[in-house]
PDB file of C-alpha atoms in Angstrom:
ATOM      1  CA  UNK A  20      20.498  15.243   1.281  1.00 55.00           C
ATOM      2  CA  UNK A  21      21.095  18.996   1.253  1.00 55.00           C
ATOM      3  CA  UNK A  22      18.053  20.525  -0.439  1.00 57.00           C
ATOM      4  CA  UNK A  23      20.163  23.505  -1.514  1.00 60.00           C
ATOM      5  CA  UNK A  24      22.321  21.342  -3.791  1.00 70.00           C
ATOM      6  CA  UNK A  25      21.270  21.692  -7.424  1.00 83.00           C
ATOM      7  CA  UNK A  26      21.152  18.275  -9.068  1.00 90.00           C
ATOM      8  CA  UNK A  27      21.329  17.612 -12.792  1.00 94.00           C
ATOM      9  CA  UNK A  28      18.770  15.353 -14.443  1.00 95.00           C
ATOM     10  CA  UNK A  29      21.288  12.529 -14.533  1.00 95.00           C
ATOM     11  CA  UNK A  30      22.208  13.072 -10.876  1.00 95.00           C
ATOM     12  CA  UNK A  31      18.560  12.380 -10.091  1.00 95.00           C
ATOM     13  CA  UNK A  32      18.541   9.285 -12.283  1.00 95.00           C
ATOM     14  CA  UNK A  33      21.512   7.908 -10.363  1.00 94.00           C
ATOM     15  CA  UNK A  34      19.879   8.727  -7.029  1.00 94.00           C
ATOM     16  CA  UNK A  35      16.901   6.544  -7.922  1.00 95.00           C
ATOM     17  CA  UNK A  36      19.254   3.537  -8.036  1.00 93.00           C
ATOM     18  CA  UNK A  37      20.593   3.952  -4.521  1.00 92.00           C
ATOM     19  CA  UNK A  38      20.116   0.943  -2.257  1.00 91.00           C
ATOM     20  CA  UNK A  39      19.092   3.204   0.648  1.00 94.00           C
ATOM     21  CA  UNK A  40      15.915   4.438  -1.048  1.00 95.00           C
ATOM     22  CA  UNK A  41      12.588   3.073   0.102  1.00 96.00           C
ATOM     23  CA  UNK A  42      11.176   0.420  -2.214  1.00 97.00           C
ATOM     24  CA  UNK A  43       7.585  -0.633  -2.807  1.00 97.00           C
ATOM     25  CA  UNK A  44       7.810  -3.119   0.078  1.00 96.00           C
ATOM     26  CA  UNK A  45       8.759  -0.257   2.427  1.00 97.00           C
ATOM     27  CA  UNK A  46       5.862   1.913   1.280  1.00 97.00           C
ATOM     28  CA  UNK A  47       3.449  -0.966   1.774  1.00 97.00           C
ATOM     29  CA  UNK A  48       4.820  -1.612   5.258  1.00 96.00           C
ATOM     30  CA  UNK A  49       4.478   2.025   6.315  1.00 96.00           C
ATOM     31  CA  UNK A  50       1.308   3.045   4.513  1.00 96.00           C
ATOM     32  CA  UNK A  51      -0.901  -0.078   4.364  1.00 96.00           C
ATOM     33  CA  UNK A  52      -2.697  -1.709   7.247  1.00 95.00           C
ATOM     34  CA  UNK A  53      -3.744  -5.382   7.161  1.00 95.00           C
ATOM     35  CA  UNK A  54      -1.975  -5.974   3.852  1.00 97.00           C
ATOM     36  CA  UNK A  55      -2.499  -9.363   2.214  1.00 97.00           C
ATOM     37  CA  UNK A  56      -0.309 -10.155  -0.788  1.00 97.00           C
ATOM     38  CA  UNK A  57      -1.912 -11.937  -3.733  1.00 97.00           C
ATOM     39  CA  UNK A  58       0.072 -13.962  -6.243  1.00 96.00           C
ATOM     40  CA  UNK A  59      -0.061 -15.180  -9.817  1.00 94.00           C
ATOM     41  CA  UNK A  60      -1.570 -14.151 -13.131  1.00 94.00           C
ATOM     42  CA  UNK A  61      -3.774 -17.283 -13.463  1.00 93.00           C
ATOM     43  CA  UNK A  62      -2.113 -17.982 -16.816  1.00 91.00           C
ATOM     44  CA  UNK A  63       1.542 -18.865 -16.328  1.00 94.00           C
ATOM     45  CA  UNK A  64       2.954 -18.050 -12.901  1.00 93.00           C
ATOM     46  CA  UNK A  65       3.919 -15.405 -10.380  1.00 95.00           C
ATOM     47  CA  UNK A  66       6.366 -12.520 -10.797  1.00 94.00           C
ATOM     48  CA  UNK A  67       8.585 -11.491  -7.875  1.00 95.00           C
ATOM     49  CA  UNK A  68       9.220  -8.121  -9.534  1.00 96.00           C
ATOM     50  CA  UNK A  69       5.593  -7.088  -8.947  1.00 97.00           C
ATOM     51  CA  UNK A  70       4.003  -6.991  -5.496  1.00 97.00           C
ATOM     52  CA  UNK A  71       0.231  -6.798  -5.389  1.00 97.00           C
ATOM     53  CA  UNK A  72      -2.489  -7.255  -2.845  1.00 97.00           C
ATOM     54  CA  UNK A  73      -5.203  -5.732  -0.710  1.00 98.00           C
ATOM     55  CA  UNK A  74      -4.945  -3.637   2.418  1.00 97.00           C
ATOM     56  CA  UNK A  75      -6.394  -0.593   4.135  1.00 97.00           C
ATOM     57  CA  UNK A  76      -5.412   3.064   4.195  1.00 96.00           C
ATOM     58  CA  UNK A  77      -7.112   5.088   6.917  1.00 89.00           C
ATOM     59  CA  UNK A  78      -9.606   2.239   7.278  1.00 92.00           C
ATOM     60  CA  UNK A  79     -10.578   2.157   3.602  1.00 94.00           C
ATOM     61  CA  UNK A  80      -9.902  -0.971   1.487  1.00 97.00           C
ATOM     62  CA  UNK A  81      -7.459  -0.407  -1.378  1.00 98.00           C
ATOM     63  CA  UNK A  82      -5.681  -2.550  -3.943  1.00 98.00           C
ATOM     64  CA  UNK A  83      -1.944  -1.861  -4.076  1.00 98.00           C
ATOM     65  CA  UNK A  84       0.385  -2.855  -6.913  1.00 98.00           C
ATOM     66  CA  UNK A  85       4.040  -1.948  -7.269  1.00 97.00           C
ATOM     67  CA  UNK A  86       7.340  -2.971  -8.771  1.00 97.00           C
ATOM     68  CA  UNK A  87       9.917  -4.141  -6.237  1.00 97.00           C
ATOM     69  CA  UNK A  88      13.671  -3.858  -6.842  1.00 94.00           C
ATOM     70  CA  UNK A  89      14.998  -5.143  -3.535  1.00 92.00           C
ATOM     71  CA  UNK A  90      17.964  -3.567  -1.728  1.00 91.00           C
ATOM     72  CA  UNK A  91      20.681  -6.167  -1.244  1.00 91.00           C
ATOM     73  CA  UNK A  92      22.201  -7.822  -4.296  1.00 92.00           C
ATOM     74  CA  UNK A  93      20.539 -11.106  -3.365  1.00 93.00           C
ATOM     75  CA  UNK A  94      17.124  -9.413  -3.095  1.00 92.00           C
ATOM     76  CA  UNK A  95      17.658  -7.591  -6.360  1.00 92.00           C
ATOM     77  CA  UNK A  96      18.417 -10.839  -8.141  1.00 93.00           C
ATOM     78  CA  UNK A  97      15.241 -12.389  -6.716  1.00 93.00           C
ATOM     79  CA  UNK A  98      13.179  -9.394  -7.845  1.00 92.00           C
ATOM     80  CA  UNK A  99      15.145  -8.919 -11.083  1.00 92.00           C
ATOM     81  CA  UNK A 100      15.776  -5.264 -10.214  1.00 91.00           C
ATOM     82  CA  UNK A 101      12.040  -4.612 -10.614  1.00 92.00           C
ATOM     83  CA  UNK A 102      11.985  -5.569 -14.303  1.00 94.00           C
ATOM     84  CA  UNK A 103       8.407  -6.802 -14.586  1.00 95.00           C
ATOM     85  CA  UNK A 104       7.657  -9.856 -16.709  1.00 95.00           C
ATOM     86  CA  UNK A 105       4.449 -10.571 -18.675  1.00 96.00           C
ATOM     87  CA  UNK A 106       3.169 -12.418 -15.596  1.00 97.00           C
ATOM     88  CA  UNK A 107       3.681  -9.304 -13.489  1.00 97.00           C
ATOM     89  CA  UNK A 108       1.627  -7.129 -15.812  1.00 97.00           C
ATOM     90  CA  UNK A 109      -1.083  -9.768 -16.085  1.00 97.00           C
ATOM     91  CA  UNK A 110      -1.136 -10.091 -12.309  1.00 97.00           C
ATOM     92  CA  UNK A 111      -1.565  -6.315 -12.107  1.00 97.00           C
ATOM     93  CA  UNK A 112      -4.435  -6.446 -14.594  1.00 97.00           C
ATOM     94  CA  UNK A 113      -6.091  -9.275 -12.671  1.00 97.00           C
ATOM     95  CA  UNK A 114      -5.897  -7.315  -9.413  1.00 98.00           C
ATOM     96  CA  UNK A 115      -7.144  -4.097 -10.994  1.00 98.00           C
ATOM     97  CA  UNK A 116     -10.145  -5.917 -12.453  1.00 97.00           C
ATOM     98  CA  UNK A 117     -10.778  -7.427  -9.038  1.00 97.00           C
ATOM     99  CA  UNK A 118     -10.614  -3.933  -7.505  1.00 97.00           C
ATOM    100  CA  UNK A 119     -13.118  -2.679 -10.062  1.00 97.00           C
ATOM    101  CA  UNK A 120     -15.493  -5.536  -9.196  1.00 97.00           C
ATOM    102  CA  UNK A 121     -15.417  -4.670  -5.476  1.00 96.00           C
ATOM    103  CA  UNK A 122     -15.289  -0.868  -5.908  1.00 95.00           C
ATOM    104  CA  UNK A 123     -11.808  -0.571  -4.379  1.00 96.00           C
ATOM    105  CA  UNK A 124      -9.476   2.258  -5.418  1.00 97.00           C
ATOM    106  CA  UNK A 125      -6.086   1.246  -6.827  1.00 98.00           C
ATOM    107  CA  UNK A 126      -2.686   2.569  -5.756  1.00 98.00           C
ATOM    108  CA  UNK A 127       0.385   1.934  -7.923  1.00 98.00           C
ATOM    109  CA  UNK A 128       4.026   2.345  -6.885  1.00 98.00           C
ATOM    110  CA  UNK A 129       6.408   2.557  -9.842  1.00 97.00           C
ATOM    111  CA  UNK A 130      10.154   1.922  -9.651  1.00 96.00           C
ATOM    112  CA  UNK A 131      11.762   0.159 -12.613  1.00 94.00           C
ATOM    113  CA  UNK A 132      14.111   1.037 -15.454  1.00 91.00           C
ATOM    114  CA  UNK A 133      12.019  -0.997 -17.884  1.00 91.00           C
ATOM    115  CA  UNK A 134      10.144  -4.243 -18.343  1.00 93.00           C
ATOM    116  CA  UNK A 135      11.890  -7.601 -18.604  1.00 93.00           C
ATOM    117  CA  UNK A 136      13.468  -7.899 -22.043  1.00 90.00           C
ATOM    118  CA  UNK A 137      14.857 -11.445 -22.099  1.00 92.00           C
ATOM    119  CA  UNK A 138      13.909 -14.200 -24.491  1.00 95.00           C
ATOM    120  CA  UNK A 139      11.397 -15.760 -22.095  1.00 94.00           C
ATOM    121  CA  UNK A 140       9.569 -12.477 -21.586  1.00 94.00           C
ATOM    122  CA  UNK A 141       9.375 -11.925 -25.332  1.00 94.00           C
ATOM    123  CA  UNK A 142       8.136 -15.463 -25.946  1.00 94.00           C
ATOM    124  CA  UNK A 143       5.383 -15.029 -23.355  1.00 95.00           C
ATOM    125  CA  UNK A 144       4.261 -11.708 -24.829  1.00 94.00           C
ATOM    126  CA  UNK A 145       5.583  -8.887 -22.657  1.00 95.00           C
ATOM    127  CA  UNK A 146       4.721  -6.301 -25.316  1.00 95.00           C
ATOM    128  CA  UNK A 147       1.155  -7.566 -25.552  1.00 96.00           C
ATOM    129  CA  UNK A 148       0.835  -7.625 -21.753  1.00 96.00           C
ATOM    130  CA  UNK A 149       1.923  -3.979 -21.535  1.00 96.00           C
ATOM    131  CA  UNK A 150      -0.395  -2.973 -24.370  1.00 96.00           C
ATOM    132  CA  UNK A 151      -3.311  -4.805 -22.759  1.00 96.00           C
ATOM    133  CA  UNK A 152      -2.779  -2.922 -19.502  1.00 96.00           C
ATOM    134  CA  UNK A 153      -2.642   0.423 -21.308  1.00 96.00           C
ATOM    135  CA  UNK A 154      -5.903  -0.400 -23.055  1.00 95.00           C
ATOM    136  CA  UNK A 155      -7.750  -1.845 -20.076  1.00 96.00           C
ATOM    137  CA  UNK A 156      -6.660   0.637 -17.409  1.00 97.00           C
ATOM    138  CA  UNK A 157      -7.965   3.533 -19.461  1.00 95.00           C
ATOM    139  CA  UNK A 158     -11.546   2.411 -18.865  1.00 95.00           C
ATOM    140  CA  UNK A 159     -11.383   0.773 -15.422  1.00 96.00           C
ATOM    141  CA  UNK A 160     -14.321   2.100 -13.397  1.00 96.00           C
ATOM    142  CA  UNK A 161     -12.588   2.728 -10.091  1.00 97.00           C
ATOM    143  CA  UNK A 162     -10.221   5.493  -8.900  1.00 97.00           C
ATOM    144  CA  UNK A 163      -6.509   4.938  -9.585  1.00 98.00           C
ATOM    145  CA  UNK A 164      -3.430   6.799  -8.337  1.00 98.00           C
ATOM    146  CA  UNK A 165       0.206   6.220  -9.359  1.00 98.00           C
ATOM    147  CA  UNK A 166       3.226   7.315  -7.310  1.00 98.00           C
ATOM    148  CA  UNK A 167       6.604   7.149  -9.088  1.00 98.00           C
ATOM    149  CA  UNK A 168       8.979   6.455  -6.196  1.00 97.00           C
ATOM    150  CA  UNK A 169      12.218   5.970  -8.130  1.00 96.00           C
ATOM    151  CA  UNK A 170      12.799   4.957 -11.727  1.00 95.00           C
ATOM    152  CA  UNK A 171       9.976   5.234 -14.222  1.00 94.00           C
ATOM    153  CA  UNK A 172      11.406   3.823 -17.397  1.00 91.00           C
ATOM    154  CA  UNK A 173       9.724   3.092 -20.713  1.00 89.00           C
ATOM    155  CA  UNK A 174       6.475   1.208 -21.322  1.00 91.00           C
ATOM    156  CA  UNK A 175       7.306  -0.913 -18.314  1.00 92.00           C
ATOM    157  CA  UNK A 176       6.468   2.062 -16.103  1.00 95.00           C
ATOM    158  CA  UNK A 177       3.639   3.390 -18.260  1.00 94.00           C
ATOM    159  CA  UNK A 178       1.803   0.072 -17.954  1.00 95.00           C
ATOM    160  CA  UNK A 179       1.295   0.840 -14.252  1.00 96.00           C
ATOM    161  CA  UNK A 180       0.668   4.564 -14.726  1.00 95.00           C
ATOM    162  CA  UNK A 181      -2.621   4.865 -16.605  1.00 96.00           C
ATOM    163  CA  UNK A 182      -4.197   6.450 -13.556  1.00 97.00           C
ATOM    164  CA  UNK A 183      -6.359   9.423 -12.676  1.00 97.00           C
ATOM    165  CA  UNK A 184      -3.339  11.190 -11.188  1.00 97.00           C
ATOM    166  CA  UNK A 185       0.407  10.600 -11.274  1.00 98.00           C
ATOM    167  CA  UNK A 186       2.600  11.816  -8.427  1.00 98.00           C
ATOM    168  CA  UNK A 187       6.389  11.749  -8.411  1.00 98.00           C
ATOM    169  CA  UNK A 188       9.019  12.042  -5.726  1.00 98.00           C
ATOM    170  CA  UNK A 189      11.182  15.065  -6.477  1.00 95.00           C
ATOM    171  CA  UNK A 190      14.281  12.993  -7.276  1.00 96.00           C
ATOM    172  CA  UNK A 191      12.449  10.326  -9.275  1.00 96.00           C
ATOM    173  CA  UNK A 192      12.377  10.200 -13.056  1.00 96.00           C
ATOM    174  CA  UNK A 193       9.752   9.158 -15.608  1.00 96.00           C
ATOM    175  CA  UNK A 194      10.816   8.707 -19.210  1.00 95.00           C
ATOM    176  CA  UNK A 195      10.164   6.958 -22.500  1.00 92.00           C
ATOM    177  CA  UNK A 196      13.556   5.285 -22.107  1.00 91.00           C
ATOM    178  CA  UNK A 197      16.397   5.088 -19.588  1.00 90.00           C
ATOM    179  CA  UNK A 198      19.156   7.637 -20.430  1.00 93.00           C
ATOM    180  CA  UNK A 199      21.860   4.995 -20.923  1.00 92.00           C
ATOM    181  CA  UNK A 200      19.711   3.067 -23.398  1.00 91.00           C
ATOM    182  CA  UNK A 201      18.837   6.242 -25.267  1.00 93.00           C
ATOM    183  CA  UNK A 202      22.503   7.275 -25.510  1.00 95.00           C
ATOM    184  CA  UNK A 203      23.393   3.802 -26.787  1.00 94.00           C
ATOM    185  CA  UNK A 204      20.747   3.983 -29.515  1.00 94.00           C
ATOM    186  CA  UNK A 205      21.370   7.572 -30.628  1.00 94.00           C
ATOM    187  CA  UNK A 206      25.115   7.883 -30.220  1.00 94.00           C
ATOM    188  CA  UNK A 207      26.400   4.340 -29.630  1.00 93.00           C
ATOM    189  CA  UNK A 208      27.928   5.817 -26.479  1.00 92.00           C
ATOM    190  CA  UNK A 209      26.251   5.020 -23.114  1.00 89.00           C
ATOM    191  CA  UNK A 210      28.697   7.503 -21.556  1.00 91.00           C
ATOM    192  CA  UNK A 211      26.608  10.336 -23.017  1.00 94.00           C
ATOM    193  CA  UNK A 212      23.683   9.415 -20.737  1.00 94.00           C
ATOM    194  CA  UNK A 213      24.074  12.660 -18.768  1.00 93.00           C
ATOM    195  CA  UNK A 214      23.672  14.747 -21.907  1.00 93.00           C
ATOM    196  CA  UNK A 215      20.693  12.698 -23.043  1.00 94.00           C
ATOM    197  CA  UNK A 216      18.992  12.909 -19.641  1.00 95.00           C
ATOM    198  CA  UNK A 217      18.727  16.696 -19.955  1.00 94.00           C
ATOM    199  CA  UNK A 218      17.093  16.393 -23.374  1.00 93.00           C
ATOM    200  CA  UNK A 219      14.582  13.760 -22.292  1.00 94.00           C
ATOM    201  CA  UNK A 220      12.881  16.140 -19.824  1.00 93.00           C
ATOM    202  CA  UNK A 221      12.462  13.297 -17.367  1.00 96.00           C
ATOM    203  CA  UNK A 222      12.553  15.066 -13.998  1.00 96.00           C
ATOM    204  CA  UNK A 223       9.487  15.685 -11.859  1.00 96.00           C
ATOM    205  CA  UNK A 224       9.797  19.448 -12.449  1.00 96.00           C
ATOM    206  CA  UNK A 225       9.884  18.980 -16.231  1.00 95.00           C
ATOM    207  CA  UNK A 226       6.915  16.619 -16.211  1.00 95.00           C
ATOM    208  CA  UNK A 227       4.816  18.853 -13.986  1.00 96.00           C
ATOM    209  CA  UNK A 228       5.409  21.759 -16.370  1.00 93.00           C
ATOM    210  CA  UNK A 229       4.425  19.542 -19.311  1.00 92.00           C
ATOM    211  CA  UNK A 230       1.202  18.516 -17.576  1.00 92.00           C
ATOM    212  CA  UNK A 231       2.096  14.822 -17.518  1.00 94.00           C
ATOM    213  CA  UNK A 232       2.062  14.521 -13.731  1.00 96.00           C
ATOM    214  CA  UNK A 233      -0.133  16.240 -11.177  1.00 97.00           C
ATOM    215  CA  UNK A 234       2.126  16.571  -8.183  1.00 97.00           C
ATOM    216  CA  UNK A 235       5.726  16.542  -6.930  1.00 97.00           C
ATOM    217  CA  UNK A 236       6.232  14.924  -3.522  1.00 97.00           C
ATOM    218  CA  UNK A 237       9.235  16.201  -1.581  1.00 96.00           C
ATOM    219  CA  UNK A 238      11.202  13.165  -0.503  1.00 95.00           C
ATOM    220  CA  UNK A 239      13.143  12.732   2.756  1.00 96.00           C
ATOM    221  CA  UNK A 240      16.755  11.829   3.358  1.00 94.00           C
ATOM    222  CA  UNK A 241      16.325   8.050   3.187  1.00 95.00           C
ATOM    223  CA  UNK A 242      19.360   7.524   5.428  1.00 94.00           C
ATOM    224  CA  UNK A 243      17.516   9.161   8.356  1.00 95.00           C
ATOM    225  CA  UNK A 244      14.884   6.924   9.921  1.00 94.00           C
ATOM    226  CA  UNK A 245      12.959   9.724  11.661  1.00 95.00           C
ATOM    227  CA  UNK A 246      12.648  11.702   8.424  1.00 96.00           C
ATOM    228  CA  UNK A 247      11.460   8.606   6.578  1.00 96.00           C
ATOM    229  CA  UNK A 248       8.828   7.836   9.220  1.00 96.00           C
ATOM    230  CA  UNK A 249       7.509  11.411   9.152  1.00 97.00           C
ATOM    231  CA  UNK A 250       7.457  11.362   5.353  1.00 97.00           C
ATOM    232  CA  UNK A 251       5.575   8.061   5.223  1.00 97.00           C
ATOM    233  CA  UNK A 252       3.010   9.245   7.766  1.00 96.00           C
ATOM    234  CA  UNK A 253       2.387  12.421   5.778  1.00 97.00           C
ATOM    235  CA  UNK A 254       2.219  10.560   2.468  1.00 97.00           C
ATOM    236  CA  UNK A 255      -0.237   8.046   3.928  1.00 97.00           C
ATOM    237  CA  UNK A 256      -2.571  10.862   4.917  1.00 96.00           C
ATOM    238  CA  UNK A 257      -2.259  12.592   1.538  1.00 97.00           C
ATOM    239  CA  UNK A 258      -2.892   9.385  -0.416  1.00 97.00           C
ATOM    240  CA  UNK A 259      -5.935   8.598   1.722  1.00 96.00           C
ATOM    241  CA  UNK A 260      -7.354  12.077   1.109  1.00 96.00           C
ATOM    242  CA  UNK A 261      -6.741  11.884  -2.629  1.00 97.00           C
ATOM    243  CA  UNK A 262      -8.326   8.436  -3.011  1.00 96.00           C
ATOM    244  CA  UNK A 263     -11.334   9.588  -1.009  1.00 95.00           C
ATOM    245  CA  UNK A 264     -11.590  12.684  -3.208  1.00 96.00           C
ATOM    246  CA  UNK A 265     -11.408  10.640  -6.406  1.00 96.00           C
ATOM    247  CA  UNK A 266     -14.001   8.219  -5.033  1.00 95.00           C
ATOM    248  CA  UNK A 267     -16.499  11.077  -4.765  1.00 95.00           C
ATOM    249  CA  UNK A 268     -16.355  11.745  -8.519  1.00 96.00           C
ATOM    250  CA  UNK A 269     -18.993   9.926 -10.557  1.00 96.00           C
ATOM    251  CA  UNK A 270     -17.226   6.948 -12.067  1.00 95.00           C
ATOM    252  CA  UNK A 271     -18.203   7.699 -15.680  1.00 96.00           C
ATOM    253  CA  UNK A 272     -16.835  11.212 -15.331  1.00 97.00           C
ATOM    254  CA  UNK A 273     -13.679   9.836 -13.728  1.00 96.00           C
ATOM    255  CA  UNK A 274     -13.035   7.541 -16.706  1.00 96.00           C
ATOM    256  CA  UNK A 275     -13.763  10.392 -19.140  1.00 97.00           C
ATOM    257  CA  UNK A 276     -11.287  12.687 -17.379  1.00 96.00           C
ATOM    258  CA  UNK A 277      -8.654   9.923 -17.321  1.00 96.00           C
ATOM    259  CA  UNK A 278      -9.076   9.399 -21.050  1.00 95.00           C
ATOM    260  CA  UNK A 279      -8.769  13.126 -21.742  1.00 94.00           C
ATOM    261  CA  UNK A 280      -5.703  13.384 -19.506  1.00 94.00           C
ATOM    262  CA  UNK A 281      -3.731  10.939 -21.650  1.00 93.00           C
ATOM    263  CA  UNK A 282      -5.128  12.056 -25.012  1.00 91.00           C
ATOM    264  CA  UNK A 283      -3.848  15.596 -24.534  1.00 88.00           C
ATOM    265  CA  UNK A 284      -0.265  14.536 -23.760  1.00 87.00           C
ATOM    266  CA  UNK A 285       1.975  15.476 -26.688  1.00 78.00           C
ATOM    267  CA  UNK A 286      -0.410  18.037 -28.189  1.00 74.00           C
ATOM    268  CA  UNK A 287       1.394  21.350 -28.616  1.00 68.00           C
ATOM    269  CA  UNK A 288       0.699  24.539 -30.512  1.00 68.00           C
ATOM    270  CA  UNK A 289       3.820  25.209 -32.579  1.00 65.00           C
ATOM    271  CA  UNK A 290       2.406  28.292 -34.315  1.00 62.00           C
TER     272      UNK A 290
END
């Protein structure tokens, strides 16, 4: 993509849905060594929309959890377009608690428009599963880093984003609600999603200015393999450095700073 082209907020939202973008499975393949996927929430079943497991980055063990959309239509149906179910969030919680037990840092990759919202998900407590993650992740005594690689919609994304730092790709978005859903609720017109996207302040630039994220990661042209490989190599090094840096902070201080980070969001002086 031409970096000189100025994209609207909604242009960026639509870019996150392209089937040429790297998904969580791609990031794991490029960035993780010796990755072993782990399955199931030990309560109901497994969730194909959430990939989780253990691997190494620069020789250091790390737990990795991410939402997976898939690229082909068949893959996307299998992964439900990344819409995580209660089992996915409970699997994530199980793996994070395991990481805490073995002093492993946690790396999240976020790419979903929202959590699963069907009858089955509601019956099995998707809202409670999200709330439980928000509560538990705030006090987990191990370093955690979230990278928003595409869509970051609603509580479905937030439930994998209670981390010490949040990074975003420059064309990703992170929002309380997807623009189309917001336009449907406010105006009964999904066609006004472009207008709503500007108001939601959902771009990486907006969120950095608001202090909600810590860093914008310049993304490559995902249609060019060489650019993608260079980008992944650089990102691997940067993630390794950040996790090592976070690991040097005393764990009680780390949890205190994480708590303060989220408590201050939304506090503004209107005087």
